[in-house]
Amino acid sequence: MRYPGFSRRSFAGGAAAALTAPAALAAPGLLASRQAADTTAEQAADTAAAEVRRITLYAEELPGGLLGYGLAPGEASVPGPLLEMYEGDTLVIDLVNTLDVEVSLHVHGVDYTIDNDGTRMTDSIVEPGGTRTYTWNTHAPGRRGDGTWRAGSAGYWHYHDHVVGTDHGTGGLRQGLYGPLVVRRRGDVLPDKQFTIVFNDMTINNRAADDAPHFTATAGERVEVIMITHGEFYHTFHMHGHRWADNRTGILTGENDPSRVIDNKITGPADSFGFQVIAGENVGPGHWMYHCHVQSHSDMGMAGIFTVTDRNGNVPGGPMPHGGTGQAGAASGGSHH
Amino acid sequence: MRYPGFSRRSFAGGAAAALTAPAALAAPGLLASRQAADTTAEQAADTAAAEVRRITLYAEELPGGLLGYGLAPGEASVPGPLLEMYEGDTLVIDLVNTLDVEVSLHVHGVDYTIDNDGTRMTDSIVEPGGTRTYTWNTHAPGRRGDGTWRAGSAGYWHYHDHVVGTDHGTGGLRQGLYGPLVVRRRGDVLPDKQFTIVFNDMTINNRAADDAPHFTATAGERVEVIMITHGEFYHTFHMHGHRWADNRTGILTGENDPSRVIDNKITGPADSFGFQVIAGENVGPGHWMYHCHVQSHSDMGMAGIFTVTDRNGNVPGGPMPHGGTGQAGAASGGSHH
Amino acid sequence: MRYPGFSRRSFAGGAAAALTAPAALAAPGLLASRQAADTTAEQAADTAAAEVRRITLYAEELPGGLLGYGLAPGEASVPGPLLEMYEGDTLVIDLVNTLDVEVSLHVHGVDYTIDNDGTRMTDSIVEPGGTRTYTWNTHAPGRRGDGTWRAGSAGYWHYHDHVVGTDHGTGGLRQGLYGPLVVRRRGDVLPDKQFTIVFNDMTINNRAADDAPHFTATAGERVEVIMITHGEFYHTFHMHGHRWADNRTGILTGENDPSRVIDNKITGPADSFGFQVIAGENVGPGHWMYHCHVQSHSDMGMAGIFTVTDRNGNVPGGPMPHGGTGQAGAASGGSHH
């Protein structure tokens, strides 16, 4: 199953066309020489140099009262495009505001000077029809002069509007002005596929309950999930049949890593985390639910399906279950990368 | 103080009678040669082989509108029986549905193929009067072929119905169809006593506010707490006078373990964690409250007592405080293992 | 910018006058020889001996219907004074109740016998006009006789009333009877400045929305944030431009520390955590917002400013933004230490 722009590779390729600047959007190691290597983890090249890349983001209206960010005119999506950096990289973003209200771009986790804050208070927002440049920097970990350890920028972060509706962007977030940002450390394991799941108020990725995002992978593929929460409510994110480490990468660093392994995690607005699973590892193919485990939330439709097929594309129980997640309609629809 | 089936040993002994298969339910190291050894931690035998055990679970009605799982007819309880495995073990469970509605068994954390999911979507539920077999597998940690670390199954997990009331089991959970599952790593420290505390909506273990579970241990005993949340609300679990590490086991692995030590933890539906404390360590005997720290929740009765006696069974302030937890009635009642 | 009692040094100095006992309140390493050393981390002296210190806390009424703890008559504040210990220290506190209702002192994280619990159930509360002595002990980590690791007392803890309004202190907490407690391990890095941020129901430190606490530091200063939640609601704590490790100290222990680095954290009543940041590190000076990221909470005013000045006291955009945090009024006011 392949949605437009769904796989990492097609995403990266599509994005490249929209770049306004010399370097590719995706981190160097991601684009170079990725062959089908289902269960073989590839390491990012340690020798890759830090890069400065420039992209344009367009804030646009979408059908159904949604707003979105996109890498080219007419390509806005909810969530916005997955942005990826390596520690040390700089990303320069020209935000074009095609809306009739002010919009902005506020980012979590990375480095930026105060004029890139994306808030009204700091006069770093964009008037209707205007363009503003935001610069995000990142850094590798290392030791400070005083001997303490300075954390690197690596993490599962996100960006969002901070001005539509209220000065905290409550309207912008509600309508879809948010997206994922992954910052990797040199050497981090790269995924074969990536899915972004945003619990935004009582929706997943602003989808209606009967149209929850449906993700598909082949057993053995290394799948990265980027999980973000927005809005008003707390949630608990649960996946059937798969679990992850509650640490930086979602992968234990080895036998001495004391992190808890979990398959359910409480999360609140603007929290984000990510992890990688080997699709179907130890459990095989199937239509695996993922959902909010707050009972009323899942009952009202905060549930989707992560389908793991065998190597021939088959799934026990057939191609798609009916009424599977507890809602009237079957899960359907795809993600944006 | 000894409730029927309250202590680990009596639980394991009682359970054995209900087993339908060759191996004992409890993990091998747990049953073998446990003498009173209050402050001496015992290590699980590294040489124990992985086992396949088979048990029967009965889904039954209980007084007061409750439902429960039990290891023998007429023995259902809320929470359901504590199930324990070692990494590598397989547990085969024949679920007998004595209810007049469909029921199921969904588990967190361990490995199972999709036909063991316990969901309507996957046709893995049990009709009234029927029986269905669920198989849970576990695995030890290790390195994958690609060099990444595969986490083991060890953890403080849980099982629950996924179909009574709604397709997410909201009714089944509300009425008591849930229980704890502990998966241990070879070498994990074993407890002297185990308590399961489930914050289920505004109850503890579905007990009324004036009948909150009361747990008792002797100072120096190694007490394991398995904490699970279900239902609709978030909670914060707090214990007076005792604290734990926020990692896999709740015990720091040593001086380099960076995990936070806490005595209060936010938790949402289907979250679970566990830890061990030495009863009264550094603080001595007493009636120590445990409660939800959301103020309205504790005020409405989400509070119980963990009584630590001295070696002679005495407690400062006498055998039982009155109105102790802020509710009209004194805490009373016991746990199920 | 210097508020009365705002900086650590002036706090410690002021506090000393109120001590009723031989030893200074602040931990030994903190008071000794702290010169201006903005970016140089100082290590606590490993040779310092454990101390027994005695202080008096006064529970007092404050204007606006608030209650507070203070180190001298007429000096109560909300939050109460920052108390600091090193592992191994004992703190003896004489609580003087100047209120016309019973009050108490319950502490998280440290060691105390049951008669120091601060609860009605244990008869450890203070009648109006009375005084009661509470003794808090702490301990260093180490290995138990059974070989398991016993965690030390170090942590970002807190104390609060447990009896005003309800037997869980709901009224006392709502009105301000809470404060921070930091227990350090020998060798922990010491901060230049410390800020306490308490999300108490829908307020920050019980301040009105247009009067949220405003914190100021010079770029390069090592700033410690102690973050506590109280009351009824969950929140997500977010800081702009700064981030921390989700571990014991908020500082990664080195390159092998797998802890997540975050800038947003879900938290519920009685949760507490802390961390240190280098003010403006990698981002420079500015008026950096901190706020609850639950959208309705920030929109209603749960937002303040952390101002980072350059070495000359200047900030991009001028001394203070207007309507900065999304509320009508500008942030203003100071913290208590």
Short mmCIF file of N, CA, C and O in Angstrom, two decimals, chain C residues 126-166:
data_model
loop_
_atom_site.label_atom_id
_atom_site.label_comp_id
_atom_site.label_asym_id
_atom_site.label_seq_id
_atom_site.Cartn_x
_atom_site.Cartn_y
_atom_site.Cartn_z
N VAL C 126 -0.89 20.30 63.91
CA VAL C 126 -0.66 21.34 64.91
C VAL C 126 -1.94 22.13 65.16
O VAL C 126 -2.51 22.69 64.21
N GLU C 127 -2.36 22.19 66.39
CA GLU C 127 -3.57 22.94 66.72
C GLU C 127 -3.29 24.44 66.57
O GLU C 127 -2.13 24.87 66.58
N PRO C 128 -4.35 25.24 66.47
CA PRO C 128 -4.16 26.69 66.37
C PRO C 128 -3.35 27.21 67.56
O PRO C 128 -3.62 26.82 68.71
N GLY C 129 -2.39 28.01 67.30
CA GLY C 129 -1.54 28.56 68.35
C GLY C 129 -0.45 27.62 68.83
O GLY C 129 0.40 28.01 69.63
N GLY C 130 -0.44 26.42 68.36
CA GLY C 130 0.52 25.44 68.83
C GLY C 130 1.79 25.37 68.00
O GLY C 130 1.93 26.06 66.98
N THR C 131 2.70 24.57 68.47
CA THR C 131 3.96 24.30 67.77
C THR C 131 4.22 22.81 67.79
O THR C 131 3.91 22.14 68.77
N ARG C 132 4.74 22.30 66.69
CA ARG C 132 5.09 20.89 66.63
C ARG C 132 6.41 20.75 65.89
O ARG C 132 6.68 21.48 64.94
N THR C 133 7.20 19.81 66.33
CA THR C 133 8.50 19.62 65.71
C THR C 133 8.46 18.45 64.74
O THR C 133 8.01 17.35 65.10
N TYR C 134 8.89 18.69 63.53
CA TYR C 134 9.00 17.65 62.50
C TYR C 134 10.47 17.42 62.20
O TYR C 134 11.24 18.38 62.04
N THR C 135 10.85 16.18 62.11
CA THR C 135 12.25 15.86 61.82
C THR C 135 12.34 15.10 60.50
O THR C 135 11.67 14.07 60.31
N TRP C 136 13.12 15.64 59.60
CA TRP C 136 13.33 15.01 58.29
C TRP C 136 14.76 14.49 58.21
O TRP C 136 15.72 15.24 58.40
N ASN C 137 14.92 13.26 57.87
CA ASN C 137 16.24 12.67 57.68
C ASN C 137 16.46 12.37 56.21
O ASN C 137 15.51 12.22 55.43
N THR C 138 17.70 12.27 55.83
CA THR C 138 18.05 11.88 54.46
C THR C 138 19.20 10.89 54.53
O THR C 138 19.86 10.76 55.56
N HIS C 139 19.43 10.22 53.43
CA HIS C 139 20.52 9.24 53.41
C HIS C 139 21.16 9.20 52.03
O HIS C 139 20.51 9.48 51.02
N ALA C 140 22.41 8.83 52.02
CA ALA C 140 23.14 8.67 50.76
C ALA C 140 22.81 7.30 50.17
O ALA C 140 22.35 6.40 50.87
N PRO C 141 23.03 7.14 48.88
CA PRO C 141 22.80 5.81 48.29
C PRO C 141 23.88 4.84 48.74
O PRO C 141 24.92 5.24 49.26
N GLY C 142 23.58 3.59 48.54
CA GLY C 142 24.57 2.58 48.92
C GLY C 142 24.01 1.19 48.70
O GLY C 142 22.88 1.03 48.25
N ARG C 143 24.83 0.22 49.00
CA ARG C 143 24.40 -1.15 48.76
C ARG C 143 23.88 -1.77 50.06
O ARG C 143 24.47 -1.60 51.11
N ARG C 144 22.76 -2.43 49.95
CA ARG C 144 22.20 -3.13 51.10
C ARG C 144 22.95 -4.44 51.33
O ARG C 144 23.71 -4.91 50.47
N GLY C 145 22.68 -5.02 52.46
CA GLY C 145 23.31 -6.30 52.76
C GLY C 145 22.98 -7.37 51.73
O GLY C 145 23.77 -8.29 51.50
N ASP C 146 21.83 -7.25 51.11
CA ASP C 146 21.44 -8.27 50.13
C ASP C 146 21.99 -7.98 48.74
O ASP C 146 21.65 -8.68 47.78
N GLY C 147 22.77 -6.94 48.61
CA GLY C 147 23.39 -6.64 47.34
C GLY C 147 22.62 -5.68 46.46
O GLY C 147 23.16 -5.19 45.46
N THR C 148 21.38 -5.40 46.80
CA THR C 148 20.62 -4.45 45.97
C THR C 148 21.02 -3.03 46.30
O THR C 148 21.56 -2.74 47.38
N TRP C 149 20.78 -2.14 45.36
CA TRP C 149 21.16 -0.75 45.52
C TRP C 149 20.04 0.02 46.20
O TRP C 149 18.89 -0.02 45.76
N ARG C 150 20.39 0.68 47.27
CA ARG C 150 19.44 1.54 47.97
C ARG C 150 19.60 2.96 47.45
O ARG C 150 20.67 3.56 47.55
N ALA C 151 18.53 3.50 46.88
CA ALA C 151 18.59 4.85 46.34
C ALA C 151 18.85 5.85 47.45
O ALA C 151 18.42 5.66 48.59
N GLY C 152 19.53 6.94 47.12
CA GLY C 152 19.71 8.03 48.06
C GLY C 152 18.49 8.94 48.07
O GLY C 152 17.54 8.75 47.31
N SER C 153 18.53 9.93 48.94
CA SER C 153 17.38 10.83 49.10
C SER C 153 17.37 11.98 48.11
O SER C 153 16.41 12.75 48.09
N ALA C 154 18.43 12.11 47.33
CA ALA C 154 18.53 13.28 46.46
C ALA C 154 17.34 13.36 45.52
O ALA C 154 16.91 12.37 44.94
N GLY C 155 16.84 14.58 45.36
CA GLY C 155 15.72 14.79 44.46
C GLY C 155 15.14 16.18 44.61
O GLY C 155 15.51 16.92 45.53
N TYR C 156 14.27 16.49 43.68
CA TYR C 156 13.54 17.76 43.77
C TYR C 156 12.20 17.46 44.41
O TYR C 156 11.28 16.99 43.75
N TRP C 157 12.11 17.67 45.71
CA TRP C 157 10.94 17.30 46.47
C TRP C 157 10.15 18.54 46.89
O TRP C 157 10.45 19.65 46.47
N HIS C 158 9.20 18.32 47.76
CA HIS C 158 8.40 19.46 48.21
C HIS C 158 7.68 19.11 49.51
O HIS C 158 7.62 17.95 49.92
N TYR C 159 7.19 20.12 50.16
CA TYR C 159 6.44 19.95 51.41
C TYR C 159 5.11 20.69 51.30
O TYR C 159 4.98 21.62 50.50
N HIS C 160 4.15 20.26 52.08
CA HIS C 160 2.85 20.94 52.03
C HIS C 160 2.01 20.57 53.25
O HIS C 160 2.27 19.56 53.92
N ASP C 161 1.00 21.35 53.50
CA ASP C 161 0.00 21.05 54.52
C ASP C 161 -0.83 19.85 54.08
O ASP C 161 -1.04 19.60 52.90
N HIS C 162 -1.30 19.07 55.08
CA HIS C 162 -2.11 17.89 54.76
C HIS C 162 -3.42 17.90 55.55
O HIS C 162 -4.10 16.88 55.68
N VAL C 163 -3.83 19.07 56.05
CA VAL C 163 -5.00 19.03 56.94
C VAL C 163 -5.96 20.22 56.80
O VAL C 163 -7.11 20.14 57.22
N VAL C 164 -5.53 21.32 56.22
CA VAL C 164 -6.43 22.48 56.10
C VAL C 164 -7.50 22.22 55.04
O VAL C 164 -7.17 21.87 53.90
N GLY C 165 -8.72 22.38 55.41
CA GLY C 165 -9.82 22.21 54.45
C GLY C 165 -10.33 20.79 54.39
O GLY C 165 -11.50 20.53 54.61
N THR C 166 -9.45 19.87 54.08
CA THR C 166 -9.79 18.44 54.10
C THR C 166 -8.61 17.69 54.71
O THR C 166 -7.53 18.25 54.89
#
